[in-house]
């Protein structure tokens, strides 16, 4: 399907770029937005009270192209910054983009095509490549609700409708340590809707020595995971039988030593989830 000129003129996409201590990478992120083959977008740069020169760099981009917009807010965390940008966004569709990452030239175009072809879609994402301190494809498991119960398999830079953001109340600002994406995808998808991963390498994820997710300690991660599971207990329970079946298959595989590092990691996560369910929900 090729998007018609009428569609290009009517379907606006809002790219939301929160920035806190990421000024040194911001030019690359915004250049990747400017390079899009799809032209009907706005890009809202949200300065989350950053003490570096984010302000100067962002304002230069607003001068370069009127589709770039800039707002400043007091520091409130990643969820708060994304929510602030989406709140003023005019787009039908939203694409969050962290200030240290990049997107491929056709990502907006192909994502909108997917949404227009299948109205049941709630989330569209793509293949991803790591760069920076580590390079190579980031091989994520195929999406399923069974997996989503246990952990996040959709990175933050995925497209969704603003109406769904409104429906679920936005990103949860209580998740100050991270995992806000996981919570958000569950909120959008637990009542139904489909997910599509494009057969397109369109997201470039920067690996750094220090990052928000890498800085999580064990207690912070457990707190965040427990918070998400407790909040979405209805989703957890509705997928419980499938999770148990998958756990049993993984246990049999590990007993036969038929596993690699990836499946071993999946098993450990699955066993944590099983213990968590028993302790918290008495199941």
Coordinates of C-alpha atoms in Angstrom, one line a residue:
X1 CA 0.0 0.0 0.0
X2 CA 1.2 3.5 -0.9
X3 CA 0.0 6.4 1.2
X4 CA -1.9 8.8 -0.9
X5 CA -1.3 12.6 -0.9
X6 CA -4.6 13.0 0.9
X7 CA -3.4 10.8 3.7
X8 CA -0.1 12.6 3.9
X9 CA -2.0 15.9 4.2
X10 CA -4.4 14.7 6.9
X11 CA -2.6 12.2 9.2
X12 CA -0.3 14.0 11.6
X13 CA 2.3 12.1 13.6
X14 CA 3.7 13.6 16.8
X15 CA 7.3 12.5 17.7
X16 CA 7.9 13.1 21.4
X17 CA 11.6 13.6 22.5
X18 CA 12.2 13.9 26.2
X19 CA 15.6 15.2 27.1
X20 CA 17.5 15.1 30.4
X21 CA 21.3 15.2 30.4
X22 CA 21.3 14.0 26.8
X23 CA 22.1 17.2 24.9
X24 CA 25.3 15.7 23.4
X25 CA 23.1 13.1 21.5
X26 CA 20.1 15.3 20.7
X27 CA 21.3 16.5 17.2
X28 CA 21.5 12.9 16.0
X29 CA 18.0 12.0 17.3
X30 CA 16.4 15.1 15.7
X31 CA 18.3 14.7 12.4
X32 CA 16.8 11.2 12.1
X33 CA 13.3 12.8 12.5
X34 CA 14.1 15.5 9.9
X35 CA 15.3 12.7 7.5
X36 CA 11.9 10.9 7.5
X37 CA 10.3 10.1 4.1
X38 CA 7.0 10.9 5.7
X39 CA 6.6 14.6 5.9
X40 CA 3.5 15.3 8.0
X41 CA 4.9 15.2 11.5
X42 CA 5.6 17.4 14.4
X43 CA 8.4 16.8 16.8
X44 CA 8.0 18.0 20.4
X45 CA 11.3 18.3 22.3
X46 CA 10.6 18.2 26.1
X47 CA 13.4 19.6 28.3
X48 CA 12.8 17.8 31.6
X49 CA 14.7 20.4 33.7
X50 CA 18.0 19.4 32.2
X51 CA 21.0 21.5 33.5
X52 CA 23.0 21.0 30.3
X53 CA 22.6 23.0 27.0
X54 CA 19.5 21.1 25.9
X55 CA 17.7 24.5 25.7
X56 CA 20.2 26.0 23.2
X57 CA 20.3 22.9 21.0
X58 CA 16.5 22.5 20.9
X59 CA 15.8 26.1 20.0
X60 CA 18.2 25.9 17.1
X61 CA 16.1 23.1 15.7
X62 CA 12.9 25.0 16.1
X63 CA 14.6 27.7 13.9
X64 CA 15.7 25.2 11.4
X65 CA 12.2 23.7 10.8
X66 CA 8.9 24.9 12.2
X67 CA 7.7 21.3 12.7
X68 CA 10.1 21.1 15.7
X69 CA 8.5 22.5 18.9
X70 CA 10.1 23.0 22.3
X71 CA 8.8 23.0 25.8
X72 CA 10.6 23.3 29.2
X73 CA 9.3 21.8 32.4
X74 CA 10.7 21.2 35.9
X75 CA 12.3 17.8 36.3
X76 CA 9.8 15.1 36.9
X77 CA 11.1 12.0 35.3
X78 CA 10.7 10.2 32.0
X79 CA 7.0 9.4 32.3
X80 CA 6.3 13.0 33.3
X81 CA 8.3 14.4 30.3
X82 CA 6.6 12.1 27.8
X83 CA 3.1 12.9 29.2
X84 CA 3.9 16.6 29.0
X85 CA 4.8 16.3 25.3
X86 CA 1.9 14.1 24.4
X87 CA -0.5 16.4 26.2
X88 CA 0.1 19.2 23.7
X89 CA 0.6 17.0 20.7
X90 CA -1.8 17.4 17.8
X91 CA -1.0 14.1 16.1
X92 CA -3.4 11.2 15.6
X93 CA -0.4 8.9 16.2
X94 CA 2.4 9.2 18.8
X95 CA 6.0 8.0 18.5
X96 CA 8.2 8.4 21.6
X97 CA 11.9 8.8 20.8
X98 CA 14.5 9.1 23.5
X99 CA 17.0 11.8 22.9
X100 CA 20.0 9.4 22.6
X101 CA 18.4 7.1 20.0
X102 CA 17.6 7.3 16.3
X103 CA 15.0 6.1 13.8
X104 CA 15.2 4.9 10.2
X105 CA 14.0 7.1 7.3
X106 CA 10.9 5.0 6.6
X107 CA 9.8 4.3 10.2
X108 CA 6.9 6.8 10.3
X109 CA 5.8 6.0 6.8
X110 CA 5.7 2.2 7.3
X111 CA 4.1 2.5 10.7
X112 CA 1.2 4.6 9.5
X113 CA 0.7 2.3 6.6
X114 CA 0.3 -0.6 9.0
X115 CA -2.2 1.3 11.1
X116 CA -4.3 2.3 8.1
X117 CA -4.4 -1.3 6.7
X118 CA -5.4 -2.9 10.0
X119 CA -7.6 -0.9 12.3
X120 CA -7.3 -3.5 15.0
X121 CA -3.7 -2.5 15.6
X122 CA -2.8 -0.8 18.9
X123 CA 1.0 -0.8 18.7
X124 CA 3.4 -0.9 15.8
X125 CA 7.2 -1.3 16.2
X126 CA 10.1 -2.6 14.1
X127 CA 13.5 -4.4 14.1
X128 CA 16.1 -2.8 16.2
X129 CA 19.9 -2.4 16.1
X130 CA 22.2 -1.5 19.0
X131 CA 25.0 1.1 18.6
X132 CA 27.5 2.9 20.8
X133 CA 29.2 0.8 23.5
X134 CA 27.7 -2.4 21.9
X135 CA 26.8 -3.1 18.3
X136 CA 24.6 -5.6 16.5
X137 CA 21.0 -6.6 16.1
X138 CA 18.9 -6.6 19.3
X139 CA 17.0 -9.9 19.0
X140 CA 13.8 -9.6 20.9
X141 CA 11.3 -12.5 21.3
X142 CA 8.1 -12.3 19.2
X143 CA 5.3 -10.5 20.9
X144 CA 2.7 -12.5 22.9
X145 CA 0.6 -11.6 25.8
X146 CA 2.0 -14.5 27.7
X147 CA 5.5 -13.0 27.4
X148 CA 4.2 -9.5 28.1
X149 CA 2.8 -10.7 31.5
X150 CA 6.4 -11.4 32.6
X151 CA 8.5 -8.7 31.0
X152 CA 8.6 -6.1 28.3
X153 CA 9.4 -7.1 24.7
X154 CA 8.4 -3.8 23.0
X155 CA 10.9 -1.0 23.2
X156 CA 9.8 2.6 24.0
X157 CA 10.0 3.8 20.4
X158 CA 6.8 2.2 19.1
X159 CA 3.8 4.0 17.5
X160 CA 0.4 4.2 19.1
X161 CA -2.7 6.4 18.9
X162 CA -3.0 9.4 21.1
X163 CA -6.6 8.3 21.9
X164 CA -5.2 5.2 23.5
X165 CA -2.8 7.3 25.6
X166 CA -5.8 9.3 26.8
X167 CA -7.9 6.2 27.4
X168 CA -5.3 4.6 29.8
X169 CA -4.3 7.9 31.5
X170 CA -0.8 8.2 30.0
X171 CA 2.5 6.9 31.3
X172 CA 2.4 6.1 35.0
X173 CA 4.5 8.7 36.8
X174 CA 4.8 6.6 39.9
X175 CA 7.3 4.4 38.0
X176 CA 10.3 6.6 38.8
X177 CA 12.9 3.7 38.5
X178 CA 11.8 2.6 35.0
X179 CA 9.7 -0.1 33.4
X180 CA 7.1 2.6 32.5
X181 CA 7.0 1.3 28.9
X182 CA 6.1 -2.2 30.0
X183 CA 3.3 -0.8 32.2
X184 CA 2.1 1.4 29.3
X185 CA 1.9 -1.4 26.8
X186 CA 0.0 -3.6 29.2
X187 CA -2.5 -0.8 29.9
X188 CA -3.1 -0.3 26.1
X189 CA -3.3 -4.0 25.2
X190 CA -5.0 -5.8 28.1
X191 CA -8.5 -5.1 26.9
X192 CA -7.7 -6.2 23.3
X193 CA -6.0 -5.0 20.1
X194 CA -3.2 -6.3 18.0
X195 CA 0.5 -5.6 17.8
X196 CA 2.7 -5.6 14.7
X197 CA 6.4 -5.8 14.4
X198 CA 7.5 -4.4 11.0
X199 CA 10.0 -6.4 8.9
X200 CA 12.1 -3.2 8.8
X201 CA 15.2 -2.1 10.7
X202 CA 14.0 1.2 11.8
X203 CA 15.1 1.8 15.4
X204 CA 18.7 2.4 16.6
X205 CA 19.2 2.0 20.4
X206 CA 22.2 3.5 21.9
X207 CA 24.1 1.4 24.4
X208 CA 26.0 3.5 27.0
X209 CA 28.1 2.5 30.0
X210 CA 25.6 4.2 32.2
X211 CA 21.8 4.4 31.6
X212 CA 18.6 4.5 33.5
X213 CA 17.8 0.8 33.0
X214 CA 21.3 -0.3 33.8
X215 CA 21.5 1.7 37.0
X216 CA 18.5 -0.1 38.5
X217 CA 19.5 -2.1 41.5
X218 CA 17.7 -5.4 42.5
X219 CA 15.4 -3.8 45.0
X220 CA 14.3 -1.1 42.5
X221 CA 13.6 -3.6 39.8
X222 CA 11.7 -5.9 42.1
X223 CA 9.6 -2.9 43.3
X224 CA 8.8 -1.8 39.8
X225 CA 8.0 -5.3 38.6
X226 CA 5.7 -6.0 41.6
X227 CA 4.1 -2.6 41.1
X228 CA 3.2 -3.4 37.5
X229 CA 1.9 -6.9 38.3
X230 CA -0.2 -5.6 41.2
X231 CA -1.6 -2.8 39.1
X232 CA -2.5 -5.1 36.2
X233 CA -3.7 -8.1 38.2
X234 CA -6.6 -8.6 35.8
X235 CA -4.2 -9.0 32.9
X236 CA -1.9 -11.3 35.0
X237 CA -4.8 -13.6 36.0
X238 CA -6.3 -13.7 32.5
X239 CA -3.0 -15.1 31.1
X240 CA -2.0 -17.2 34.1
X241 CA -2.8 -20.7 32.6
X242 CA -0.8 -20.0 29.5
X243 CA 2.2 -18.7 31.6
X244 CA 2.1 -21.9 33.7
X245 CA 2.1 -24.1 30.5
X246 CA 5.1 -22.2 29.1
X247 CA 6.9 -22.4 32.4
X248 CA 6.4 -26.2 32.4
X249 CA 7.9 -26.5 28.9
X250 CA 10.9 -24.4 29.9
X251 CA 11.5 -26.5 33.0
X252 CA 11.5 -29.7 30.9
X253 CA 14.0 -28.1 28.4
X254 CA 16.4 -27.0 31.2
X255 CA 16.2 -30.5 32.7
X256 CA 17.3 -31.9 29.4
X257 CA 20.0 -29.2 29.1
X258 CA 18.3 -28.0 25.9
X259 CA 18.7 -24.3 26.3
X260 CA 21.0 -21.5 25.3
X261 CA 21.7 -18.2 27.2
X262 CA 18.5 -16.6 25.9
X263 CA 16.2 -19.4 27.0
X264 CA 18.0 -19.6 30.4
X265 CA 17.3 -15.9 30.9
X266 CA 13.6 -16.5 30.0
X267 CA 13.4 -19.4 32.5
X268 CA 14.9 -17.4 35.3
X269 CA 12.4 -14.6 34.7
X270 CA 9.6 -17.1 34.5
X271 CA 10.5 -18.7 37.8
X272 CA 10.7 -15.3 39.5
X273 CA 7.2 -14.6 38.2
X274 CA 5.9 -17.9 39.5
X275 CA 7.3 -17.2 43.0
X276 CA 6.0 -13.7 42.9
X277 CA 2.5 -14.9 42.0
X278 CA 2.4 -17.4 44.8
X279 CA 3.6 -14.9 47.4
X280 CA 1.5 -11.9 46.4
X281 CA -1.7 -13.5 45.1
X282 CA -1.7 -16.8 47.0
X283 CA -2.1 -18.8 43.8

